[in-house]
PDB file of C-alpha atoms in Angstrom:
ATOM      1  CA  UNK A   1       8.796  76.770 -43.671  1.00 58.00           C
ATOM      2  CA  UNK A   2       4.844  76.143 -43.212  1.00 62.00           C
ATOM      3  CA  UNK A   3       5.974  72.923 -40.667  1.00 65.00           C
ATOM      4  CA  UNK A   4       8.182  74.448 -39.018  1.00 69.00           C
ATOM      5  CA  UNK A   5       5.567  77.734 -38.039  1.00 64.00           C
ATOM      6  CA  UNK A   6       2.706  74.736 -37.205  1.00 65.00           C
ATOM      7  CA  UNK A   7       5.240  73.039 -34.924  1.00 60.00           C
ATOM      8  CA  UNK A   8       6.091  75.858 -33.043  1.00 64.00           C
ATOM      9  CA  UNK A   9       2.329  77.401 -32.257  1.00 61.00           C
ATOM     10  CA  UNK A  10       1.594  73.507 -31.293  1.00 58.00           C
ATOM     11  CA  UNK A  11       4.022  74.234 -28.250  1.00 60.00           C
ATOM     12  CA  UNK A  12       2.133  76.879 -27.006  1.00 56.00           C
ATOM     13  CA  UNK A  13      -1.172  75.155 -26.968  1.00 52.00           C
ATOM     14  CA  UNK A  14      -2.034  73.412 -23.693  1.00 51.00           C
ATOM     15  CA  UNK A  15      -4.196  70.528 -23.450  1.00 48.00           C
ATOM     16  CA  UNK A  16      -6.369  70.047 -20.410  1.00 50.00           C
ATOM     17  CA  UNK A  17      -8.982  67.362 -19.493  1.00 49.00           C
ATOM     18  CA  UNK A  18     -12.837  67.878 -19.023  1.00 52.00           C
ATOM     19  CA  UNK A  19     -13.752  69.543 -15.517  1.00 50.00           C
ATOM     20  CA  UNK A  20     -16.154  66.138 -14.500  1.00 49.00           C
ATOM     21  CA  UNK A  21     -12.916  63.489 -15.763  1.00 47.00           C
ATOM     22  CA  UNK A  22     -10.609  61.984 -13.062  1.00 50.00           C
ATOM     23  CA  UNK A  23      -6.990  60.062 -14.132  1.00 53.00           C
ATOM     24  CA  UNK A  24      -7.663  56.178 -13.336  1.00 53.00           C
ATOM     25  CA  UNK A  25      -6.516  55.372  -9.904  1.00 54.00           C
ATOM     26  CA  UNK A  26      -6.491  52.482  -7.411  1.00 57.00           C
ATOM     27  CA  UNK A  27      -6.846  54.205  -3.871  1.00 57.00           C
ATOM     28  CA  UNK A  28      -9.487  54.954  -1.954  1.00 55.00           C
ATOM     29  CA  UNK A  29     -11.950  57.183  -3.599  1.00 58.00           C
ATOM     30  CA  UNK A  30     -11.927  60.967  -2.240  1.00 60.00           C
ATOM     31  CA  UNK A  31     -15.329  61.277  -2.331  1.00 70.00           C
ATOM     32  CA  UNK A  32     -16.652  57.995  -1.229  1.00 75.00           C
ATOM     33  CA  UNK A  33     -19.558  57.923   1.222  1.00 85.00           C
ATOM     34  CA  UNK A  34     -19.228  55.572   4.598  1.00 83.00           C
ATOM     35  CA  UNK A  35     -21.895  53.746   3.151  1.00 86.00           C
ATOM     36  CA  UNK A  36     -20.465  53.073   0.165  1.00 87.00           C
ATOM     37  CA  UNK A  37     -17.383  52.233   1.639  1.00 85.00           C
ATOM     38  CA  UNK A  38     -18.833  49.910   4.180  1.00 87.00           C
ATOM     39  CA  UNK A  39     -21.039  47.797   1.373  1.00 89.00           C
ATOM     40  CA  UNK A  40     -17.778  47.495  -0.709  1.00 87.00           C
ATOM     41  CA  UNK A  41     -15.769  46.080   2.740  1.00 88.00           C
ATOM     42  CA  UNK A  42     -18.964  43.708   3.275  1.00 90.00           C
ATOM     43  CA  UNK A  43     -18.497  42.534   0.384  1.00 91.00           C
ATOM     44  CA  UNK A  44     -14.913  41.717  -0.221  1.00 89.00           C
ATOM     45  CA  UNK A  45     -15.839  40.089   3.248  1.00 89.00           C
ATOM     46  CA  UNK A  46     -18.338  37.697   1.813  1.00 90.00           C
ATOM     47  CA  UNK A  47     -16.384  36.710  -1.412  1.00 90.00           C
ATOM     48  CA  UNK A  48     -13.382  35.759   0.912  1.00 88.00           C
ATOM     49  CA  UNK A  49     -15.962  33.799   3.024  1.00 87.00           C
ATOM     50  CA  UNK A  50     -17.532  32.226   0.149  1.00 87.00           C
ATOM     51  CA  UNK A  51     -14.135  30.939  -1.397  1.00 85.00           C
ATOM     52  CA  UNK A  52     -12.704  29.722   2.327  1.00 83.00           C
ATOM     53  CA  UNK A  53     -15.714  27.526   2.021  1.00 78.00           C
ATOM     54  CA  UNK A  54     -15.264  26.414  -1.315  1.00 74.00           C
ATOM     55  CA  UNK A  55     -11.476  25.235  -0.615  1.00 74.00           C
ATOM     56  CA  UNK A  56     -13.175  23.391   2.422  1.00 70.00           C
ATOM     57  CA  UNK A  57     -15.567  21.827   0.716  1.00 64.00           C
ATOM     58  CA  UNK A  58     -13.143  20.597  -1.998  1.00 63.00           C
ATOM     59  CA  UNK A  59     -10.957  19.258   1.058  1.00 65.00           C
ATOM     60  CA  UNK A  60     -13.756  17.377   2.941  1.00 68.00           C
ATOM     61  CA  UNK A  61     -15.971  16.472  -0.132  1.00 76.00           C
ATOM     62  CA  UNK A  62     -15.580  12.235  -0.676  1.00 85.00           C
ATOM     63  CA  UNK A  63     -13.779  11.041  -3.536  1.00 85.00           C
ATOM     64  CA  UNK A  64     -16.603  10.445  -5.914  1.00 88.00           C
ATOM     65  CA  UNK A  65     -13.909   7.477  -6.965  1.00 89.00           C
ATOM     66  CA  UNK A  66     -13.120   6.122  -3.461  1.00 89.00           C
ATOM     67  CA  UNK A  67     -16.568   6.728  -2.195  1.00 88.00           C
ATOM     68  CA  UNK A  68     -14.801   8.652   0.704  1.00 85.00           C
ATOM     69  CA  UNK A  69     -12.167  11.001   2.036  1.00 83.00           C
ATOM     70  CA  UNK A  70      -9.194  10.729   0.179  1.00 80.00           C
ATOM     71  CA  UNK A  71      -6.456   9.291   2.828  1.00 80.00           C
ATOM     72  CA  UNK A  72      -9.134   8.001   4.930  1.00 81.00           C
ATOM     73  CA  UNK A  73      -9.347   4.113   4.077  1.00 86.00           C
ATOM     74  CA  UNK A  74     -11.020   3.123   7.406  1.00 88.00           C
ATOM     75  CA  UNK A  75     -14.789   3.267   5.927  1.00 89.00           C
ATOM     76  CA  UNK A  76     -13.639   0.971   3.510  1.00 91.00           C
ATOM     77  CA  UNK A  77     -11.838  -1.585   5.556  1.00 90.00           C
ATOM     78  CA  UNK A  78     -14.403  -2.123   8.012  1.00 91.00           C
ATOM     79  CA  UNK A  79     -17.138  -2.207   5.103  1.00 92.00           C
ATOM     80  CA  UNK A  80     -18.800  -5.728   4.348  1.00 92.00           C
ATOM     81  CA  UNK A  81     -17.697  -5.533   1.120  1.00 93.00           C
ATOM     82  CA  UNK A  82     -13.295  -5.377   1.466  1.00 92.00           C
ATOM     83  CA  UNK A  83     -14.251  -8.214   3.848  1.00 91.00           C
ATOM     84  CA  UNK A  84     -15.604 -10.620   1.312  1.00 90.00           C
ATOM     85  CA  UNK A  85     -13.064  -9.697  -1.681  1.00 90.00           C
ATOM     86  CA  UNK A  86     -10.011 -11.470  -1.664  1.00 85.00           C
ATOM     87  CA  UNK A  87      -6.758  -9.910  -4.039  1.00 79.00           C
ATOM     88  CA  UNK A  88      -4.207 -10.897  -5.731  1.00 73.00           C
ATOM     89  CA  UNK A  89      -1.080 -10.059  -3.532  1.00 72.00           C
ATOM     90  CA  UNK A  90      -3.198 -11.062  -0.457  1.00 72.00           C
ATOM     91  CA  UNK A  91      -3.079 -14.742  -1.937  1.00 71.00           C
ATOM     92  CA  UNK A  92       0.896 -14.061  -2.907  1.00 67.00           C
ATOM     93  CA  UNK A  93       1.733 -13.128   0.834  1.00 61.00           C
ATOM     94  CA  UNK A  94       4.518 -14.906   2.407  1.00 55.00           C
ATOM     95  CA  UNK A  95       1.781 -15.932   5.007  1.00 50.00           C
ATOM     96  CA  UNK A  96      -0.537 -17.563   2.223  1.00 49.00           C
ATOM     97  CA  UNK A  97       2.450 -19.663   0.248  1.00 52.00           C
ATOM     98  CA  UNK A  98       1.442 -23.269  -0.149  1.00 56.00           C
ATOM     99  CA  UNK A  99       2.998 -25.376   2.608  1.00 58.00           C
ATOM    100  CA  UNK A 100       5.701 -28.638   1.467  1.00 62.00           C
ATOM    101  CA  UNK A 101       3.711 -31.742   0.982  1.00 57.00           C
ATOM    102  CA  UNK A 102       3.776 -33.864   3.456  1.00 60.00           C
ATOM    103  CA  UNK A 103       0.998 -36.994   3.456  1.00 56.00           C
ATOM    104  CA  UNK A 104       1.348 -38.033   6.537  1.00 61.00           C
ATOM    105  CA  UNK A 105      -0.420 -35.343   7.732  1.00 64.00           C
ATOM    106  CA  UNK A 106      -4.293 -35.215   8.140  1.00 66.00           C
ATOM    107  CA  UNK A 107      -5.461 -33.950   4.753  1.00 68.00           C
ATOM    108  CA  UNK A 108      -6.550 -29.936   5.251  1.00 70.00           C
ATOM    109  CA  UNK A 109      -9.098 -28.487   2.919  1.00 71.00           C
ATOM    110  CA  UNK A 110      -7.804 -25.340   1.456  1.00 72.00           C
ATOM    111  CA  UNK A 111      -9.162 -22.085   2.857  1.00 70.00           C
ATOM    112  CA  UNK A 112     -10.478 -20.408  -0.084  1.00 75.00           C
ATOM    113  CA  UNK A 113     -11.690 -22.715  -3.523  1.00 75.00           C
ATOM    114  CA  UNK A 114     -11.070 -22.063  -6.759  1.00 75.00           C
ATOM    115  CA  UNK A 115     -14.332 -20.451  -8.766  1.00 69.00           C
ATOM    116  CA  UNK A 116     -16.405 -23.743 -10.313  1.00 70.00           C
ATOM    117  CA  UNK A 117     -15.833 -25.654  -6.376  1.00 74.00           C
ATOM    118  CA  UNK A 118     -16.106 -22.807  -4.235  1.00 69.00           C
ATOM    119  CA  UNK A 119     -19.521 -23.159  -2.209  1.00 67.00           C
ATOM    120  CA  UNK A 120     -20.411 -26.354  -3.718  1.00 70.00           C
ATOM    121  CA  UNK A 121     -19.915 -28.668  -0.732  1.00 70.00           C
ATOM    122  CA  UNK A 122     -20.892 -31.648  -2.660  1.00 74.00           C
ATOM    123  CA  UNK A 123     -18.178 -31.001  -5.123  1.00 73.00           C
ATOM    124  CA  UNK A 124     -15.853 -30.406  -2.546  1.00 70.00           C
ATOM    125  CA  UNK A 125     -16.662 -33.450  -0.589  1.00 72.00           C
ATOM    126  CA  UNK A 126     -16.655 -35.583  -3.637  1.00 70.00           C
ATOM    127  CA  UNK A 127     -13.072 -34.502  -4.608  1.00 71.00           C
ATOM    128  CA  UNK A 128     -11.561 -34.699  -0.885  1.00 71.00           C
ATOM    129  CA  UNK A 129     -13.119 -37.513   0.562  1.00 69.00           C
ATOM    130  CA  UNK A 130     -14.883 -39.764  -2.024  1.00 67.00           C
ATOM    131  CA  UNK A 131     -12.806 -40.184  -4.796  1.00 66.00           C
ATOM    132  CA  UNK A 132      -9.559 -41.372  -3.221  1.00 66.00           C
ATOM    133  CA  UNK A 133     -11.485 -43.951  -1.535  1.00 62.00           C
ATOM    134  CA  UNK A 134     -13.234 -45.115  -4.917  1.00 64.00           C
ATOM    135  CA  UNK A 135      -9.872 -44.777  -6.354  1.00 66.00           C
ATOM    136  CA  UNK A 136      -8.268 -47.029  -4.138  1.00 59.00           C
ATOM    137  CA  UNK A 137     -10.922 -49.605  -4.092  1.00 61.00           C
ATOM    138  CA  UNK A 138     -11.159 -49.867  -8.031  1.00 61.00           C
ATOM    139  CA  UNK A 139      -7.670 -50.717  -8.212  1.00 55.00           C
ATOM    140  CA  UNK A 140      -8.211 -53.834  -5.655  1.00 55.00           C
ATOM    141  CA  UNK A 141     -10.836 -54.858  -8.575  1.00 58.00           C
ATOM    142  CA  UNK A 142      -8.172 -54.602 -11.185  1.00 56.00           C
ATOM    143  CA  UNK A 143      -5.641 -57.389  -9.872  1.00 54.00           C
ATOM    144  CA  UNK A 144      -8.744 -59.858  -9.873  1.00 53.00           C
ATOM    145  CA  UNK A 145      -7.997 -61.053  -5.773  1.00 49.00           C
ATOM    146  CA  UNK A 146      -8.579 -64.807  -5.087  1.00 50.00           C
ATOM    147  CA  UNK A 147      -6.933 -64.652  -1.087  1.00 54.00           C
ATOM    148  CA  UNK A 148      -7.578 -61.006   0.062  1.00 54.00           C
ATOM    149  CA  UNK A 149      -5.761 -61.810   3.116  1.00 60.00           C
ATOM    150  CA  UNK A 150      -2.837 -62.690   1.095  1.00 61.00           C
ATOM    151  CA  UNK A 151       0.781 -60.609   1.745  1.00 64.00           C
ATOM    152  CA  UNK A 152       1.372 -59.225  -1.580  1.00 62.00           C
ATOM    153  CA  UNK A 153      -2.679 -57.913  -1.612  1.00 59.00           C
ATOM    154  CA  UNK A 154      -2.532 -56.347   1.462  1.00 64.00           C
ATOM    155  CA  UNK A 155       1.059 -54.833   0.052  1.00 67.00           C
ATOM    156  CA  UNK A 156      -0.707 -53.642  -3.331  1.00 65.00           C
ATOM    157  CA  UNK A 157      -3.589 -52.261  -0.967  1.00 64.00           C
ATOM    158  CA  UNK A 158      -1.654 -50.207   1.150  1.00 68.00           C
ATOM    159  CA  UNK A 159       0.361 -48.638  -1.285  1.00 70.00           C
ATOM    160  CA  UNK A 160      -2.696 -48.030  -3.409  1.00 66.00           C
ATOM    161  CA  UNK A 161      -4.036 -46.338  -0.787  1.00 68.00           C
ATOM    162  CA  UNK A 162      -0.969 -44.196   0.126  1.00 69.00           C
ATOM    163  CA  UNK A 163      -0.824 -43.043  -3.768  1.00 73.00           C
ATOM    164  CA  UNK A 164      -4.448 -42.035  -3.524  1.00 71.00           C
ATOM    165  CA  UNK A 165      -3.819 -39.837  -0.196  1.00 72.00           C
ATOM    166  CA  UNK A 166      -0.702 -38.856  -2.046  1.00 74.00           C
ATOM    167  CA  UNK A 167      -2.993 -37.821  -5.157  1.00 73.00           C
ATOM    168  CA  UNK A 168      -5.459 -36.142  -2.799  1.00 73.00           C
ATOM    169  CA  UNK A 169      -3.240 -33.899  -1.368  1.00 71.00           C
ATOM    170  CA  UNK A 170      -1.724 -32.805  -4.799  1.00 73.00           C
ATOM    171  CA  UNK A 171      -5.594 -31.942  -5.655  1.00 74.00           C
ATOM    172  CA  UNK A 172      -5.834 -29.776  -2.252  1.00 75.00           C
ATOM    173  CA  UNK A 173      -3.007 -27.786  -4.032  1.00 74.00           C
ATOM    174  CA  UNK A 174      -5.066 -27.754  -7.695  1.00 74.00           C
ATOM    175  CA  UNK A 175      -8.457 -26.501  -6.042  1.00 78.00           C
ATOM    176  CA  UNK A 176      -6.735 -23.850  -4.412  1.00 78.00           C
ATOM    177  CA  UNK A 177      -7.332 -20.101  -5.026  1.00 80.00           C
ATOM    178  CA  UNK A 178      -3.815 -19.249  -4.302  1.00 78.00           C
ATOM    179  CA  UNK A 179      -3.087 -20.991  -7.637  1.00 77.00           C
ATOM    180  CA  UNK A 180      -6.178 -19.069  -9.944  1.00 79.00           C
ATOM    181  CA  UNK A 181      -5.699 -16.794 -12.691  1.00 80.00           C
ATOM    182  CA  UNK A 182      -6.550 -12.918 -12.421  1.00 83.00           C
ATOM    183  CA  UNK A 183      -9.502 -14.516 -14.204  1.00 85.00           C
ATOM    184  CA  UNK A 184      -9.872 -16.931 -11.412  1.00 83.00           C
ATOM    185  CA  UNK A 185      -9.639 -14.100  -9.160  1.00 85.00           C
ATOM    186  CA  UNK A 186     -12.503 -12.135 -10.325  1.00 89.00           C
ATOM    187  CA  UNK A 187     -14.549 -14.731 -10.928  1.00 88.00           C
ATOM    188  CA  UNK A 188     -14.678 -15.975  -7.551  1.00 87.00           C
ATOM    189  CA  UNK A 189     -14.559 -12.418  -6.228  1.00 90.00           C
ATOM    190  CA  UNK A 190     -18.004 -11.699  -8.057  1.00 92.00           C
ATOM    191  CA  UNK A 191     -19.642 -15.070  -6.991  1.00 89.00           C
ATOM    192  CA  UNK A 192     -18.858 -13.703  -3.377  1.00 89.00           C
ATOM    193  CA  UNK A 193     -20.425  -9.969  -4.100  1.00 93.00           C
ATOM    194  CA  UNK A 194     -23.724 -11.899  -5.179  1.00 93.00           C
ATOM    195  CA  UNK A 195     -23.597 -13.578  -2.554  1.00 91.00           C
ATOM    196  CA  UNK A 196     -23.024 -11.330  -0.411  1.00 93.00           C
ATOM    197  CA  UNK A 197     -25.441  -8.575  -1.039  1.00 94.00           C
ATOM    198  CA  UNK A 198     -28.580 -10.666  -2.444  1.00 93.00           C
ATOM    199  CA  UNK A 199     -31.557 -11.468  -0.096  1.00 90.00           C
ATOM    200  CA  UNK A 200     -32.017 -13.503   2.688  1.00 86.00           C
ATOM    201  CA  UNK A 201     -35.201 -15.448   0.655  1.00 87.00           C
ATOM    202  CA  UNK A 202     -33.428 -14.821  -2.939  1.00 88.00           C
ATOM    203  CA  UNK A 203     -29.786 -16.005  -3.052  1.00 86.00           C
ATOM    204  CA  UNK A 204     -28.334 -15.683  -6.185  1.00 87.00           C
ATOM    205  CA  UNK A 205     -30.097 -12.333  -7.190  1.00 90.00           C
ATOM    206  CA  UNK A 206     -27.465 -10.738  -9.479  1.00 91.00           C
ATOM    207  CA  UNK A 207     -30.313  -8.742 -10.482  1.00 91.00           C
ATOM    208  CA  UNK A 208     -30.908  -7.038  -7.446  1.00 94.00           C
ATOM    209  CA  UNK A 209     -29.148  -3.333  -6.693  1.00 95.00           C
ATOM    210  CA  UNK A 210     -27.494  -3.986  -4.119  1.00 95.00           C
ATOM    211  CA  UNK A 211     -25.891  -6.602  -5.900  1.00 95.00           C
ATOM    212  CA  UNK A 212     -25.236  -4.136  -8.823  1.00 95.00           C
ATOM    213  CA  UNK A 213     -23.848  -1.834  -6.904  1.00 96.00           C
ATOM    214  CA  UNK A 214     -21.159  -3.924  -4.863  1.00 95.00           C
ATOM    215  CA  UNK A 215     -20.773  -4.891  -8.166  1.00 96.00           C
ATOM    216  CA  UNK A 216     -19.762  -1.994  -9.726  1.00 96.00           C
ATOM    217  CA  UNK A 217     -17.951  -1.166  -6.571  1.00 95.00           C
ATOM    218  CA  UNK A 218     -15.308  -3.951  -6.961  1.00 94.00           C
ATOM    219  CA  UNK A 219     -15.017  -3.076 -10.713  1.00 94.00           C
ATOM    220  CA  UNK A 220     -14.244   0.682 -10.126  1.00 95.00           C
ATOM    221  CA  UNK A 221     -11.755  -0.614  -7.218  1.00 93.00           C
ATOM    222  CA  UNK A 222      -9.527  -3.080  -9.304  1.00 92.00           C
ATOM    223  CA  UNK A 223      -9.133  -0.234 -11.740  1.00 94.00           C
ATOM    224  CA  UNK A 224      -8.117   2.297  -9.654  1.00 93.00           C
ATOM    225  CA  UNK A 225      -5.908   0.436  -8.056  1.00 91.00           C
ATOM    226  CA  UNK A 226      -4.575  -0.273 -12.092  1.00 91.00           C
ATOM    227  CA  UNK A 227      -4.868   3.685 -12.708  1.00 92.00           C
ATOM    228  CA  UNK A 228      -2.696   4.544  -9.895  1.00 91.00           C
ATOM    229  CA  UNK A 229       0.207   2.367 -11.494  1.00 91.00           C
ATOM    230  CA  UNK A 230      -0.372   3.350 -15.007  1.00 91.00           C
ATOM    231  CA  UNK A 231      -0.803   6.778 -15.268  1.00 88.00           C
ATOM    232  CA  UNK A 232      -1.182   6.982 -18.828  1.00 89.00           C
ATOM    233  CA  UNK A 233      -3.997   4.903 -19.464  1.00 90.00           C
ATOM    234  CA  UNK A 234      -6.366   7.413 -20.845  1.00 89.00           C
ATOM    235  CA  UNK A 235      -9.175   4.857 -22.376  1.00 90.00           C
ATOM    236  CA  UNK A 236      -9.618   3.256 -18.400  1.00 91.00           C
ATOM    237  CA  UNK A 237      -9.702   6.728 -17.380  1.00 91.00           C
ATOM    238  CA  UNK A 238     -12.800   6.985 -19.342  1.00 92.00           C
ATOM    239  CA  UNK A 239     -14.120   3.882 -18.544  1.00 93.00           C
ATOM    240  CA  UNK A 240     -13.619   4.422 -14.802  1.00 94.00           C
ATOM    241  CA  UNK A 241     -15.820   7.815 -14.929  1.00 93.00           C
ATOM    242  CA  UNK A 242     -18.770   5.484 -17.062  1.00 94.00           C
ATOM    243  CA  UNK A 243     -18.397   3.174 -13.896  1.00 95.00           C
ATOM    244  CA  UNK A 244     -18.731   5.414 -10.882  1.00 94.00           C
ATOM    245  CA  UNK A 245     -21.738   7.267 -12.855  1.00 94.00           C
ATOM    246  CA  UNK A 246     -23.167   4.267 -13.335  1.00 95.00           C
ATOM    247  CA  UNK A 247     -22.979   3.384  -9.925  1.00 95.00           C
ATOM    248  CA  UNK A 248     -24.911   6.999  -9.000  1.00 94.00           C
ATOM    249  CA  UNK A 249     -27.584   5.692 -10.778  1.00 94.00           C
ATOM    250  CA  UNK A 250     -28.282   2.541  -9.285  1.00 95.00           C
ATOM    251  CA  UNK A 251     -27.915   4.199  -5.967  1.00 95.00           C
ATOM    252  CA  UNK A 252     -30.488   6.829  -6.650  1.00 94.00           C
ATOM    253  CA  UNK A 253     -32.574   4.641  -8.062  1.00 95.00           C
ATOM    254  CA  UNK A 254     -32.310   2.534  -4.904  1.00 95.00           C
ATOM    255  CA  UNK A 255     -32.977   5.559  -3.159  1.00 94.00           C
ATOM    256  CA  UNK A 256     -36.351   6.435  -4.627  1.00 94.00           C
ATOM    257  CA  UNK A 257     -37.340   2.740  -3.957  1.00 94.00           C
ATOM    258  CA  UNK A 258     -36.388   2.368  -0.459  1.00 93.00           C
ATOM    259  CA  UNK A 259     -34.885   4.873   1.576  1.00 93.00           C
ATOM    260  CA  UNK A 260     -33.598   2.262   3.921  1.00 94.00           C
ATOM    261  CA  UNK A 261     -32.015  -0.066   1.753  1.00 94.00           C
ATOM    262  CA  UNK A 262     -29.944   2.582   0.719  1.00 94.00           C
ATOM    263  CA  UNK A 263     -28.807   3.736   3.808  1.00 93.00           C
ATOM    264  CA  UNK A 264     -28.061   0.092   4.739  1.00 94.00           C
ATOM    265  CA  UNK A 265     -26.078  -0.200   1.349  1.00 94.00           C
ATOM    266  CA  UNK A 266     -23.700   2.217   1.396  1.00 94.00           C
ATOM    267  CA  UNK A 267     -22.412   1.643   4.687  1.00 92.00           C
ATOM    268  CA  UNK A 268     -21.857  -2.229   3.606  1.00 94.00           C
ATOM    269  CA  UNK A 269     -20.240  -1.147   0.656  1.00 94.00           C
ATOM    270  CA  UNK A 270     -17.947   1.791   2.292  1.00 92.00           C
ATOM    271  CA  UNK A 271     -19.553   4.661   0.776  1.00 92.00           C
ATOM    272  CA  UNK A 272     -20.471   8.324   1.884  1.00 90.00           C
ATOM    273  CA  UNK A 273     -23.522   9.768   0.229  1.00 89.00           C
ATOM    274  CA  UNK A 274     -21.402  13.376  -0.284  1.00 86.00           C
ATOM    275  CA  UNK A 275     -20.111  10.441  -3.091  1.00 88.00           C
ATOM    276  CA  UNK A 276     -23.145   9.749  -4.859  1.00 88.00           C
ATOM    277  CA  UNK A 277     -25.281  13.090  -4.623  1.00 84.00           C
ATOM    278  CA  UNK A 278     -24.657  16.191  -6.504  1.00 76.00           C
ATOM    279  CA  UNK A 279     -21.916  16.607  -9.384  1.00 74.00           C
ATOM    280  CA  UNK A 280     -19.071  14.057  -9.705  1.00 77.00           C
ATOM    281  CA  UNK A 281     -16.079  15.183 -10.846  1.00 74.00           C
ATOM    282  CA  UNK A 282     -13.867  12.025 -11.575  1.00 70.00           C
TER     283      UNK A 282
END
């Protein structure tokens, strides 16, 4: 009986907001000044501004990876550095294979040594040119000639000769790069970086930046080229991002030493500066 009197002098009670609250609303305020309204236009204005240029700058920015515009491989290719590295299916072209052997031909020097012979002339000259000659002579000693004009001398002479060329152009084949290991590979592709990159007056200077850099360059290349086929490999990913910030450093410290060497540097090793300065994001 008491409920049902409370409920029914509830219904006549009518509930009304404060005189100074408003219901929440999106629209235009009624009351808004022009002033107001024209600083709250400015600045929508500027945030849409400020994030066009963001999306613009994430566009343009170099890949701190790639050392330039993603998509845009021709600072790379013309830099001194992709001239002087030599890869793997380069040296597995169709264009590169190893020609039959044939000694009657004039025996050709391969293009590119292995690592151990590569630029070392003497060793090179020694294996081409010397030893078959030695070779050839030592086994004349062997027979222990009385009549070197004799038939079955000059017979044993000539074909010891034409197993030496034979033997010579088997170790043009051996002392090629084409035939190297990845191991090989790198190897020989580091010897050319140093020598690349290290001074005029001071060859061999692994110690120098420049040399560090290209370097590190080469290093952060082969393994994005291994990233972009193996997706999954989360500890390279890691070791990639130690690499390129590693790389930063030695720039900037180059920088602070000599302005100009840097400058020169990262155009010979295919690199903005938008890739080396500020945050990197890898």
């Amino acid at each position: 009986m008491l409920r049902t009197q409370i409920y029914r002098g509830l219904q006549g009670v009518k509930f009304s907001l404060p005189s100074g609250s408003t219901s929440f609303h999106t629209s235009t305020l009624v009351h808004e000044t022009r002033r107001t309204r024209l600083a709250r236009a400015s600045k929508k204005d500027n945030a849409e501004r400020r994030a066009e240029r963001a999306r613009n700058a994430t566009h343009t920015r170099p890949d701190p990876i790639l050392g330039h515009a993603p998509g845009d491989d021709s600072k790379w290719l013309n830099s001194d550095l992709a001239k002087v590295l030599v890869s793997q299916p380069e040296l597995q072209s169709p264009s590169a294979l190893v020609p039959p052997l044939d000694i009657t031909q004039p025996l050709q020097p391969p293009d590119n040594f292995q690592w151990g012979i590569a630029g070392d002339l003497q060793a090179q000259r020694f294996l081409l040119e010397s030893l078959p000659h030695v070779s050839s002579q030592r086994a004349l000693k062997n027979m222990d000639v009385v009549n070197p004009r004799d038939a079955y001398v000059q017979k044993r002479a000539l074909e010891g000769q034409w197993n030496e060329m034979r033997n010579a152009h088997m170790i043009t084949r051996l002392v090629d790069l084409r035939n190297a290991s990845a191991g090989g590979i790198a190897f020989e592709n580091r010897r050319r970086c140093v020598e690349a990159f290290s001074s005029p007056g001071k060859p061999n200077d692994t110690g120098r930046p420049e040399v560090q850099a290209a370097l590190l360059t080469m290093k952060i290349r082969k393994l994005w080229d291994h990233l972009q086929r193996n997706r999954k490999d989360i500890s390279n990913r890691r070791s990639i991002r130690k690499l390129v910030h590693q790389r930063a450093k030695m720039l900037k410290y180059l920088k602070r030493l000599d302005r100009g060497r840097y400058e020169n540097v990262l155009g010979r090793l295919g690199i903005e500066e938008g890739a080396i300065e500020g945050e990197l994001v890898v």
